[in-house]
Amino acid sequence: MVARIGVWCHENRWRAVGLWAIGLAALIASVVIVGDGFDAEQSIPGSETERGFEVLDEYFDGVGNGLSGQIVFTAEQGVDDPEVIAAMSEMFDAADEIEFVTIVSPYEGRGGAIADDGTVAFAEVALDRKVSEEESGQIGDEIADLIPDLDGLTVEIGGEELAGFEPPSSELIGVSFAVFILILATGSVLAMGLSIGAALLGVGGGLALTTLVSNISHGPQFATTFAVMIGLGVGIDYALFIITRYRDGLHEGATSTEAIAKAMATAGRAVLFAGLTVVLSLLGLIAIGLPFVTGIGVSAASTVLVTLFSSLTLLPALLGFAAGRVELTRVRGVIASGLVGAGLLGIGLGVTALAVALPIAAAVLIAGFFVAPLKKALPARTVKPLTETVAYRWSRLVQSRPWTVALAGTAVLLGLTAPILGLRLGFSDEGNFAQDTTTRRAYDLVAEGFGPGFNGPFLVTAVVNDGADTAVVPRLIAALKADPGIAAVLGPLPSNPADPNTSEAFIIQAIPTTAPQDLATETLVETLRTEVIPAAVAGSTLDVALTGGTAAGIDFSDYLAGRTLLFFAAVLTISFLLLMAVFRSLLVPLKAVVMNLLSISAAYGVVVAVFQWGWLSDLTGIQPAPIEPFIPMMMFAVVFGLSMDYEVFLISRIREEYDRTGDPVESVADGLAGTARVITAAAAIMAVVFGSFLLEDNRIIQLMGTGLASAIILDATLVRMLLVPATMELLGSRNWWIPGWLDRLLPRIELEGPAASGN
């Protein structure tokens, strides 16, 4: 079927492109009409945090349950100076007029705070629960525009929600490097252009679909960045695999239609298998049961799905237009491509002067039709016999010392894995924002003026079930104040301020002595919930819940930690069964699962060392913090799917050679030599695309990009170039052994099937 679809698109290229244009336009129009539904709410079903939020909704109209932030200000003349009071009060009144915004001024005594030395103060900003993540950023900008101009007064806008979400530009860096890598790997400007073009169109359609789906799946807005990161990497890789097989067919003398039929029947089917594996792995996150995680998984899966569809339908159509010209590279194309790459790199790095390279590239292309030297075709590359390639010689070298290579490679991976033993899941706070951002400056001002705990206060809700419970509330407050981990206790705030004694619920604000992301804060939450609060309310029916943003992050981490290993086991089991069905082998899939597990564990180790321990912080500027709890699952789902791509591509070629020759040694060297260039190029592109996101300011995006780039590099080097040939040499013909009864039981999945005819 894959071959037939590819051939139809190839022969009916105008129709295929037209259908794609109509579909893309329909998606974009739908986005314009419907909009998005991104939501960063981190609800945790059945948790104490969720129980507390329900109390806030029921008795306090959701106060403290929506997005929030602060207006933090400091004044040399003191925040109680009459001019400062007048200027800031005017700002608070204006900000309070913004729709869905409530400002609680420190001058009114109802909230906010003024430091003891009178130099720092903050007002609380509460947003209605209807406010989306995107709207909260826009509100932050509106509030910033209201900052008064007064000598000696400095105002900062605090809170991650009010910081908004900056669309990334670093993907342009990845695309620029992809231009250079593809030209070096393929020697064809058209092959480069078609690979990147098909991937970009697929990612564009995927983003539109992601935005639409967000109205159902929700999830945070940065899910779109994950989607771009993953979609761009897999899109270029899938296109490269298909184009490589297509060009192989042309080299063998096939017509364009015959070549696309062969490419789609082999590489196309492998791409379909790998792509659907990525999609299913990402959709598996739905089983976790958290809307936040579901939204991220569905967003990434939607983009990969559209990108996969682009590779299997749009790319064959584009190759129909290019045909044999994909083998022809002219001087003008090489020069223009280099200029485009330089221009994109400049824009991605913020060096706008390099953007001038883009119009120059266009001028070179136009001049290339008239200037003879630019029209000159470059000589085609000489294709070496497999036995003369570097990859073949490398494989034979590894196979000559299999035990040494296998043990050394495993030792390196285990060494890189070691930091994972100290992995701590949790959320970073605004203290990890870049130092030049208003969010970070506000965080630092609050920490310096009041103490680090004011950046992450706890909310303690107390529901009265009996008239005598009201008398227990003061006892609860006293117990909280007595705990050494609590810096201050504010409240209680009754649900009925007019007559507190008849209130059905109370809110108490407890300020810890430590920052939200500190391990001591996590320990304090556990102590308060299991020891302090139960002892204080013993003998009563007062229903108490410790909630708030910091507690929610801790509960979120605990919830995911309890399901992560189960998710890993499910993905590993499914991967093993699929590979066993594909390769009709017991040891090859087992080996693949173990090696993939080693490479991703090593990538986790790199992430812990850089982002949790702060290694290389002087170079990267990344401050240490816990690892966001959904990152390991996301990395696992993505990397396992991507490594499956390389596994299928490499092992299929080895199996093809083994079936042809029956030689378990030579088939490994031939298979590695036949796939090394394309796997290396694909891995290099994906590593650069992922790694470029380290240049973003958003810590979560940096973390995901670094983790994925590390995993891909390790998988393509230590695993594919060392461990695979070494272990396959050691196992010999046993690589392809499978019990007869199991072979009959398993379904047959033919990925590298016979090439379909062009008819």
PDB file of C-alpha atoms in Angstrom, residues 429-693:
ATOM      1  CA  ASP A 429      10.995  28.121  39.890  1.00  0.00           C
ATOM      2  CA  GLU A 430      11.405  31.679  38.650  1.00  0.00           C
ATOM      3  CA  GLY A 431      14.906  31.684  40.146  1.00  0.00           C
ATOM      4  CA  ASN A 432      15.965  29.707  37.071  1.00  0.00           C
ATOM      5  CA  PHE A 433      14.886  32.415  34.634  1.00  0.00           C
ATOM      6  CA  ALA A 434      17.633  34.375  32.880  1.00  0.00           C
ATOM      7  CA  GLN A 435      19.079  37.092  35.113  1.00  0.00           C
ATOM      8  CA  ASP A 436      18.198  39.834  32.653  1.00  0.00           C
ATOM      9  CA  THR A 437      14.443  39.062  32.750  1.00  0.00           C
ATOM     10  CA  THR A 438      11.944  41.005  34.836  1.00  0.00           C
ATOM     11  CA  THR A 439      10.631  37.671  36.184  1.00  0.00           C
ATOM     12  CA  ARG A 440      14.020  36.773  37.660  1.00  0.00           C
ATOM     13  CA  ARG A 441      14.624  40.280  39.025  1.00  0.00           C
ATOM     14  CA  ALA A 442      11.220  40.213  40.734  1.00  0.00           C
ATOM     15  CA  TYR A 443      12.016  36.801  42.237  1.00  0.00           C
ATOM     16  CA  ASP A 444      15.352  38.029  43.586  1.00  0.00           C
ATOM     17  CA  LEU A 445      13.798  41.191  45.050  1.00  0.00           C
ATOM     18  CA  VAL A 446      11.165  39.165  46.920  1.00  0.00           C
ATOM     19  CA  ALA A 447      13.790  36.706  48.202  1.00  0.00           C
ATOM     20  CA  GLU A 448      16.078  39.515  49.390  1.00  0.00           C
ATOM     21  CA  GLY A 449      13.299  41.602  50.931  1.00  0.00           C
ATOM     22  CA  PHE A 450      11.170  38.933  52.569  1.00  0.00           C
ATOM     23  CA  GLY A 451      12.906  35.567  52.313  1.00  0.00           C
ATOM     24  CA  PRO A 452      12.931  32.853  49.628  1.00  0.00           C
ATOM     25  CA  GLY A 453       9.723  31.232  50.868  1.00  0.00           C
ATOM     26  CA  PHE A 454       7.604  34.216  49.866  1.00  0.00           C
ATOM     27  CA  ASN A 455       8.131  33.115  46.248  1.00  0.00           C
ATOM     28  CA  GLY A 456       6.158  29.927  46.941  1.00  0.00           C
ATOM     29  CA  PRO A 457       3.699  30.240  49.835  1.00  0.00           C
ATOM     30  CA  PHE A 458       1.496  27.359  50.944  1.00  0.00           C
ATOM     31  CA  LEU A 459      -2.278  27.637  51.146  1.00  0.00           C
ATOM     32  CA  VAL A 460      -3.913  25.657  53.930  1.00  0.00           C
ATOM     33  CA  THR A 461      -7.657  25.177  53.541  1.00  0.00           C
ATOM     34  CA  ALA A 462      -9.825  24.148  56.479  1.00  0.00           C
ATOM     35  CA  VAL A 463     -13.445  23.039  56.039  1.00  0.00           C
ATOM     36  CA  VAL A 464     -15.691  23.128  59.101  1.00  0.00           C
ATOM     37  CA  ASN A 465     -17.818  19.990  59.504  1.00  0.00           C
ATOM     38  CA  ASP A 466     -18.973  20.690  63.039  1.00  0.00           C
ATOM     39  CA  GLY A 467     -19.576  23.873  65.022  1.00  0.00           C
ATOM     40  CA  ALA A 468     -16.709  23.012  67.367  1.00  0.00           C
ATOM     41  CA  ASP A 469     -14.233  22.880  64.458  1.00  0.00           C
ATOM     42  CA  THR A 470     -13.968  26.680  64.327  1.00  0.00           C
ATOM     43  CA  ALA A 471     -12.198  26.667  67.688  1.00  0.00           C
ATOM     44  CA  VAL A 472      -9.566  24.281  66.290  1.00  0.00           C
ATOM     45  CA  VAL A 473      -8.417  26.783  63.626  1.00  0.00           C
ATOM     46  CA  PRO A 474      -6.304  28.880  66.086  1.00  0.00           C
ATOM     47  CA  ARG A 475      -4.676  25.651  67.291  1.00  0.00           C
ATOM     48  CA  LEU A 476      -3.821  24.785  63.690  1.00  0.00           C
ATOM     49  CA  ILE A 477      -2.295  28.234  63.118  1.00  0.00           C
ATOM     50  CA  ALA A 478      -0.220  27.919  66.290  1.00  0.00           C
ATOM     51  CA  ALA A 479       1.099  24.521  65.183  1.00  0.00           C
ATOM     52  CA  LEU A 480       2.099  25.913  61.793  1.00  0.00           C
ATOM     53  CA  LYS A 481       3.879  28.888  63.405  1.00  0.00           C
ATOM     54  CA  ALA A 482       5.753  26.573  65.740  1.00  0.00           C
ATOM     55  CA  ASP A 483       7.275  24.536  62.909  1.00  0.00           C
ATOM     56  CA  PRO A 484      10.894  25.649  62.260  1.00  0.00           C
ATOM     57  CA  GLY A 485      10.358  25.370  58.508  1.00  0.00           C
ATOM     58  CA  ILE A 486       7.652  28.058  58.512  1.00  0.00           C
ATOM     59  CA  ALA A 487       8.748  31.699  58.410  1.00  0.00           C
ATOM     60  CA  ALA A 488       5.321  33.302  58.796  1.00  0.00           C
ATOM     61  CA  VAL A 489       1.632  32.453  58.926  1.00  0.00           C
ATOM     62  CA  LEU A 490      -0.985  34.838  57.568  1.00  0.00           C
ATOM     63  CA  GLY A 491      -4.714  34.560  58.214  1.00  0.00           C
ATOM     64  CA  PRO A 492      -7.098  32.955  58.690  1.00  0.00           C
ATOM     65  CA  LEU A 493      -9.352  34.286  55.929  1.00  0.00           C
ATOM     66  CA  PRO A 494     -12.945  33.155  56.617  1.00  0.00           C
ATOM     67  CA  SER A 495     -15.435  32.283  53.879  1.00  0.00           C
ATOM     68  CA  ASN A 496     -17.889  34.622  55.617  1.00  0.00           C
ATOM     69  CA  PRO A 497     -15.916  37.754  56.592  1.00  0.00           C
ATOM     70  CA  ALA A 498     -19.047  39.401  58.019  1.00  0.00           C
ATOM     71  CA  ASP A 499     -19.380  36.675  60.668  1.00  0.00           C
ATOM     72  CA  PRO A 500     -16.266  34.468  60.841  1.00  0.00           C
ATOM     73  CA  ASN A 501     -17.775  32.244  63.521  1.00  0.00           C
ATOM     74  CA  THR A 502     -20.373  30.994  61.026  1.00  0.00           C
ATOM     75  CA  SER A 503     -17.842  30.443  58.226  1.00  0.00           C
ATOM     76  CA  GLU A 504     -17.856  27.071  56.550  1.00  0.00           C
ATOM     77  CA  ALA A 505     -14.185  27.241  55.557  1.00  0.00           C
ATOM     78  CA  PHE A 506     -10.954  29.141  56.200  1.00  0.00           C
ATOM     79  CA  ILE A 507      -7.781  29.868  54.242  1.00  0.00           C
ATOM     80  CA  ILE A 508      -4.423  30.124  56.000  1.00  0.00           C
ATOM     81  CA  GLN A 509      -1.266  31.211  54.184  1.00  0.00           C
ATOM     82  CA  ALA A 510       1.945  29.618  55.433  1.00  0.00           C
ATOM     83  CA  ILE A 511       5.302  30.976  54.230  1.00  0.00           C
ATOM     84  CA  PRO A 512       8.181  28.452  54.252  1.00  0.00           C
ATOM     85  CA  THR A 513      11.741  29.477  55.061  1.00  0.00           C
ATOM     86  CA  THR A 514      13.084  27.903  51.866  1.00  0.00           C
ATOM     87  CA  ALA A 515      12.600  28.447  48.121  1.00  0.00           C
ATOM     88  CA  PRO A 516       9.924  26.522  46.167  1.00  0.00           C
ATOM     89  CA  GLN A 517      12.422  24.224  44.432  1.00  0.00           C
ATOM     90  CA  ASP A 518      14.520  23.417  47.520  1.00  0.00           C
ATOM     91  CA  LEU A 519      14.541  19.827  48.745  1.00  0.00           C
ATOM     92  CA  ALA A 520      13.876  21.160  52.258  1.00  0.00           C
ATOM     93  CA  THR A 521      10.555  22.597  51.028  1.00  0.00           C
ATOM     94  CA  GLU A 522       9.527  19.203  49.675  1.00  0.00           C
ATOM     95  CA  THR A 523      10.410  17.608  53.010  1.00  0.00           C
ATOM     96  CA  LEU A 524       8.484  20.331  54.855  1.00  0.00           C
ATOM     97  CA  VAL A 525       5.304  19.642  52.859  1.00  0.00           C
ATOM     98  CA  GLU A 526       5.536  15.971  53.782  1.00  0.00           C
ATOM     99  CA  THR A 527       6.119  16.806  57.467  1.00  0.00           C
ATOM    100  CA  LEU A 528       3.224  19.251  57.635  1.00  0.00           C
ATOM    101  CA  ARG A 529       0.835  16.811  55.966  1.00  0.00           C
ATOM    102  CA  THR A 530       1.766  13.696  57.907  1.00  0.00           C
ATOM    103  CA  GLU A 531       2.741  15.068  61.327  1.00  0.00           C
ATOM    104  CA  VAL A 532       2.062  18.718  62.120  1.00  0.00           C
ATOM    105  CA  ILE A 533      -1.453  19.185  60.698  1.00  0.00           C
ATOM    106  CA  PRO A 534      -2.895  15.789  61.812  1.00  0.00           C
ATOM    107  CA  ALA A 535      -1.622  16.406  65.361  1.00  0.00           C
ATOM    108  CA  ALA A 536      -3.077  19.922  65.442  1.00  0.00           C
ATOM    109  CA  VAL A 537      -6.579  18.872  64.361  1.00  0.00           C
ATOM    110  CA  ALA A 538      -6.683  15.544  66.217  1.00  0.00           C
ATOM    111  CA  GLY A 539     -10.019  14.921  67.874  1.00  0.00           C
ATOM    112  CA  SER A 540     -11.919  17.253  65.526  1.00  0.00           C
ATOM    113  CA  THR A 541     -13.684  16.883  62.194  1.00  0.00           C
ATOM    114  CA  LEU A 542     -11.887  19.864  60.629  1.00  0.00           C
ATOM    115  CA  ASP A 543     -10.952  18.843  57.067  1.00  0.00           C
ATOM    116  CA  VAL A 544      -7.548  20.379  56.276  1.00  0.00           C
ATOM    117  CA  ALA A 545      -5.647  20.354  52.968  1.00  0.00           C
ATOM    118  CA  LEU A 546      -2.254  21.860  52.225  1.00  0.00           C
ATOM    119  CA  THR A 547      -2.349  23.219  48.686  1.00  0.00           C
ATOM    120  CA  GLY A 548      -0.951  26.021  46.501  1.00  0.00           C
ATOM    121  CA  GLY A 549       1.418  26.160  43.541  1.00  0.00           C
ATOM    122  CA  THR A 550       4.446  24.712  45.356  1.00  0.00           C
ATOM    123  CA  ALA A 551       2.473  21.841  46.886  1.00  0.00           C
ATOM    124  CA  ALA A 552       0.855  21.178  43.505  1.00  0.00           C
ATOM    125  CA  GLY A 553       4.292  20.791  41.903  1.00  0.00           C
ATOM    126  CA  ILE A 554       5.314  18.292  44.581  1.00  0.00           C
ATOM    127  CA  ASP A 555       2.102  16.267  44.189  1.00  0.00           C
ATOM    128  CA  PHE A 556       2.475  16.370  40.407  1.00  0.00           C
ATOM    129  CA  SER A 557       6.014  14.971  40.681  1.00  0.00           C
ATOM    130  CA  ASP A 558       4.955  12.228  43.088  1.00  0.00           C
ATOM    131  CA  TYR A 559       2.054  11.257  40.825  1.00  0.00           C
ATOM    132  CA  LEU A 560       4.280  10.901  37.757  1.00  0.00           C
ATOM    133  CA  ALA A 561       7.085   9.160  39.656  1.00  0.00           C
ATOM    134  CA  GLY A 562       4.652   6.426  40.605  1.00  0.00           C
ATOM    135  CA  ARG A 563       3.725   5.803  36.953  1.00  0.00           C
ATOM    136  CA  THR A 564       6.992   6.392  35.121  1.00  0.00           C
ATOM    137  CA  LEU A 565       8.408   2.871  35.493  1.00  0.00           C
ATOM    138  CA  LEU A 566       5.102   1.363  34.393  1.00  0.00           C
ATOM    139  CA  PHE A 567       5.136   3.548  31.284  1.00  0.00           C
ATOM    140  CA  PHE A 568       8.738   2.555  30.559  1.00  0.00           C
ATOM    141  CA  ALA A 569       7.896  -1.137  30.918  1.00  0.00           C
ATOM    142  CA  ALA A 570       4.949  -0.809  28.527  1.00  0.00           C
ATOM    143  CA  VAL A 571       7.019   0.958  25.844  1.00  0.00           C
ATOM    144  CA  LEU A 572       9.881  -1.542  26.183  1.00  0.00           C
ATOM    145  CA  THR A 573       7.538  -4.515  25.918  1.00  0.00           C
ATOM    146  CA  ILE A 574       5.738  -3.174  22.853  1.00  0.00           C
ATOM    147  CA  SER A 575       9.052  -2.276  21.183  1.00  0.00           C
ATOM    148  CA  PHE A 576      10.421  -5.765  21.833  1.00  0.00           C
ATOM    149  CA  LEU A 577       7.338  -7.456  20.384  1.00  0.00           C
ATOM    150  CA  LEU A 578       7.257  -5.235  17.292  1.00  0.00           C
ATOM    151  CA  LEU A 579      10.938  -5.768  16.537  1.00  0.00           C
ATOM    152  CA  MET A 580      10.585  -9.493  17.081  1.00  0.00           C
ATOM    153  CA  ALA A 581       7.750  -9.575  14.546  1.00  0.00           C
ATOM    154  CA  VAL A 582       9.742  -7.491  12.058  1.00  0.00           C
ATOM    155  CA  PHE A 583      13.080  -9.327  12.197  1.00  0.00           C
ATOM    156  CA  ARG A 584      11.867 -12.843  13.123  1.00  0.00           C
ATOM    157  CA  SER A 585      14.501 -13.006  15.835  1.00  0.00           C
ATOM    158  CA  LEU A 586      14.605 -13.284  19.606  1.00  0.00           C
ATOM    159  CA  LEU A 587      18.067 -11.865  20.301  1.00  0.00           C
ATOM    160  CA  VAL A 588      18.067  -8.884  17.900  1.00  0.00           C
ATOM    161  CA  PRO A 589      15.044  -7.182  19.524  1.00  0.00           C
ATOM    162  CA  LEU A 590      16.269  -8.065  23.017  1.00  0.00           C
ATOM    163  CA  LYS A 591      19.659  -6.556  22.206  1.00  0.00           C
ATOM    164  CA  ALA A 592      18.002  -3.489  20.661  1.00  0.00           C
ATOM    165  CA  VAL A 593      15.853  -2.871  23.740  1.00  0.00           C
ATOM    166  CA  VAL A 594      18.819  -3.211  26.106  1.00  0.00           C
ATOM    167  CA  MET A 595      21.015  -0.907  24.015  1.00  0.00           C
ATOM    168  CA  ASN A 596      18.293   1.687  23.616  1.00  0.00           C
ATOM    169  CA  LEU A 597      17.756   1.569  27.351  1.00  0.00           C
ATOM    170  CA  LEU A 598      21.483   2.115  27.900  1.00  0.00           C
ATOM    171  CA  SER A 599      21.658   5.089  25.535  1.00  0.00           C
ATOM    172  CA  ILE A 600      18.616   6.851  26.968  1.00  0.00           C
ATOM    173  CA  SER A 601      19.796   6.191  30.527  1.00  0.00           C
ATOM    174  CA  ALA A 602      23.115   7.807  29.624  1.00  0.00           C
ATOM    175  CA  ALA A 603      21.188  10.786  28.206  1.00  0.00           C
ATOM    176  CA  TYR A 604      19.306  11.044  31.506  1.00  0.00           C
ATOM    177  CA  GLY A 605      22.676  11.096  33.245  1.00  0.00           C
ATOM    178  CA  VAL A 606      23.824  14.004  31.081  1.00  0.00           C
ATOM    179  CA  VAL A 607      20.606  15.893  31.865  1.00  0.00           C
ATOM    180  CA  VAL A 608      21.024  15.365  35.622  1.00  0.00           C
ATOM    181  CA  ALA A 609      24.670  16.481  35.546  1.00  0.00           C
ATOM    182  CA  VAL A 610      23.970  19.653  33.546  1.00  0.00           C
ATOM    183  CA  PHE A 611      20.531  20.738  34.782  1.00  0.00           C
ATOM    184  CA  GLN A 612      20.309  19.333  38.314  1.00  0.00           C
ATOM    185  CA  TRP A 613      23.931  19.436  39.445  1.00  0.00           C
ATOM    186  CA  GLY A 614      24.862  22.522  37.457  1.00  0.00           C
ATOM    187  CA  TRP A 615      27.890  21.137  35.619  1.00  0.00           C
ATOM    188  CA  LEU A 616      29.155  23.560  32.943  1.00  0.00           C
ATOM    189  CA  SER A 617      26.895  26.299  34.370  1.00  0.00           C
ATOM    190  CA  ASP A 618      29.632  28.884  33.763  1.00  0.00           C
ATOM    191  CA  LEU A 619      29.447  28.006  30.087  1.00  0.00           C
ATOM    192  CA  THR A 620      25.713  27.403  29.672  1.00  0.00           C
ATOM    193  CA  GLY A 621      24.354  29.838  32.261  1.00  0.00           C
ATOM    194  CA  ILE A 622      21.986  27.100  33.504  1.00  0.00           C
ATOM    195  CA  GLN A 623      21.342  27.168  37.255  1.00  0.00           C
ATOM    196  CA  PRO A 624      20.820  23.837  39.061  1.00  0.00           C
ATOM    197  CA  ALA A 625      17.258  22.752  39.841  1.00  0.00           C
ATOM    198  CA  PRO A 626      15.203  19.552  39.947  1.00  0.00           C
ATOM    199  CA  ILE A 627      14.320  17.816  36.690  1.00  0.00           C
ATOM    200  CA  GLU A 628      10.762  18.549  35.565  1.00  0.00           C
ATOM    201  CA  PRO A 629       8.828  15.322  36.265  1.00  0.00           C
ATOM    202  CA  PHE A 630       7.307  14.910  32.806  1.00  0.00           C
ATOM    203  CA  ILE A 631      10.668  15.193  31.001  1.00  0.00           C
ATOM    204  CA  PRO A 632      11.830  11.557  31.538  1.00  0.00           C
ATOM    205  CA  MET A 633       8.573  10.215  30.083  1.00  0.00           C
ATOM    206  CA  MET A 634       8.660  12.581  27.118  1.00  0.00           C
ATOM    207  CA  MET A 635      12.297  11.777  26.374  1.00  0.00           C
ATOM    208  CA  PHE A 636      11.656   8.069  26.664  1.00  0.00           C
ATOM    209  CA  ALA A 637       8.673   8.126  24.312  1.00  0.00           C
ATOM    210  CA  VAL A 638      10.475  10.217  21.687  1.00  0.00           C
ATOM    211  CA  VAL A 639      13.929   8.623  21.841  1.00  0.00           C
ATOM    212  CA  PHE A 640      12.623   5.072  21.727  1.00  0.00           C
ATOM    213  CA  GLY A 641      10.641   5.885  18.639  1.00  0.00           C
ATOM    214  CA  LEU A 642      13.563   7.635  16.962  1.00  0.00           C
ATOM    215  CA  SER A 643      16.089   4.947  17.844  1.00  0.00           C
ATOM    216  CA  MET A 644      13.658   2.422  16.393  1.00  0.00           C
ATOM    217  CA  ASP A 645      14.067   4.345  13.127  1.00  0.00           C
ATOM    218  CA  TYR A 646      17.830   3.816  13.071  1.00  0.00           C
ATOM    219  CA  GLU A 647      17.465   0.241  14.307  1.00  0.00           C
ATOM    220  CA  VAL A 648      15.078  -0.688  11.515  1.00  0.00           C
ATOM    221  CA  PHE A 649      17.149   1.058   8.857  1.00  0.00           C
ATOM    222  CA  LEU A 650      20.427  -0.581   9.921  1.00  0.00           C
ATOM    223  CA  ILE A 651      19.226  -4.052  10.919  1.00  0.00           C
ATOM    224  CA  SER A 652      17.014  -4.345   7.833  1.00  0.00           C
ATOM    225  CA  ARG A 653      20.037  -3.800   5.613  1.00  0.00           C
ATOM    226  CA  ILE A 654      22.078  -6.307   7.624  1.00  0.00           C
ATOM    227  CA  ARG A 655      19.272  -8.868   7.404  1.00  0.00           C
ATOM    228  CA  GLU A 656      18.963  -8.208   3.681  1.00  0.00           C
ATOM    229  CA  GLU A 657      22.672  -8.989   3.224  1.00  0.00           C
ATOM    230  CA  TYR A 658      22.466 -12.030   5.499  1.00  0.00           C
ATOM    231  CA  ASP A 659      19.528 -13.460   3.535  1.00  0.00           C
ATOM    232  CA  ARG A 660      21.450 -12.870   0.305  1.00  0.00           C
ATOM    233  CA  THR A 661      24.818 -14.319   1.374  1.00  0.00           C
ATOM    234  CA  GLY A 662      24.197 -16.371   4.514  1.00  0.00           C
ATOM    235  CA  ASP A 663      27.396 -14.860   5.970  1.00  0.00           C
ATOM    236  CA  PRO A 664      26.731 -13.512   9.509  1.00  0.00           C
ATOM    237  CA  VAL A 665      30.064 -11.635   9.603  1.00  0.00           C
ATOM    238  CA  GLU A 666      30.228 -10.000   6.181  1.00  0.00           C
ATOM    239  CA  SER A 667      26.546  -9.058   6.282  1.00  0.00           C
ATOM    240  CA  VAL A 668      27.166  -6.862   9.347  1.00  0.00           C
ATOM    241  CA  ALA A 669      30.005  -4.986   7.659  1.00  0.00           C
ATOM    242  CA  ASP A 670      28.041  -4.586   4.414  1.00  0.00           C
ATOM    243  CA  GLY A 671      24.913  -3.436   6.252  1.00  0.00           C
ATOM    244  CA  LEU A 672      26.812  -0.883   8.293  1.00  0.00           C
ATOM    245  CA  ALA A 673      28.666   0.392   5.235  1.00  0.00           C
ATOM    246  CA  GLY A 674      25.443   0.695   3.255  1.00  0.00           C
ATOM    247  CA  THR A 675      23.662   2.769   5.902  1.00  0.00           C
ATOM    248  CA  ALA A 676      26.454   4.633   7.714  1.00  0.00           C
ATOM    249  CA  ARG A 677      26.343   7.810   5.618  1.00  0.00           C
ATOM    250  CA  VAL A 678      22.601   8.330   5.849  1.00  0.00           C
ATOM    251  CA  ILE A 679      22.347   7.344   9.541  1.00  0.00           C
ATOM    252  CA  THR A 680      25.252   9.636  10.423  1.00  0.00           C
ATOM    253  CA  ALA A 681      23.737  12.515   8.467  1.00  0.00           C
ATOM    254  CA  ALA A 682      20.275  11.923   9.944  1.00  0.00           C
ATOM    255  CA  ALA A 683      21.644  11.735  13.485  1.00  0.00           C
ATOM    256  CA  ALA A 684      23.799  14.834  12.983  1.00  0.00           C
ATOM    257  CA  ILE A 685      20.783  16.807  11.732  1.00  0.00           C
ATOM    258  CA  MET A 686      18.581  15.651  14.578  1.00  0.00           C
ATOM    259  CA  ALA A 687      21.292  16.338  17.166  1.00  0.00           C
ATOM    260  CA  VAL A 688      21.786  19.884  15.846  1.00  0.00           C
ATOM    261  CA  VAL A 689      18.036  20.554  15.653  1.00  0.00           C
ATOM    262  CA  PHE A 690      17.542  19.336  19.221  1.00  0.00           C
ATOM    263  CA  GLY A 691      20.771  20.842  20.546  1.00  0.00           C
ATOM    264  CA  SER A 692      19.992  24.282  19.134  1.00  0.00           C
ATOM    265  CA  PHE A 693      17.160  24.579  21.656  1.00  0.00           C
TER     266      PHE A 693
END
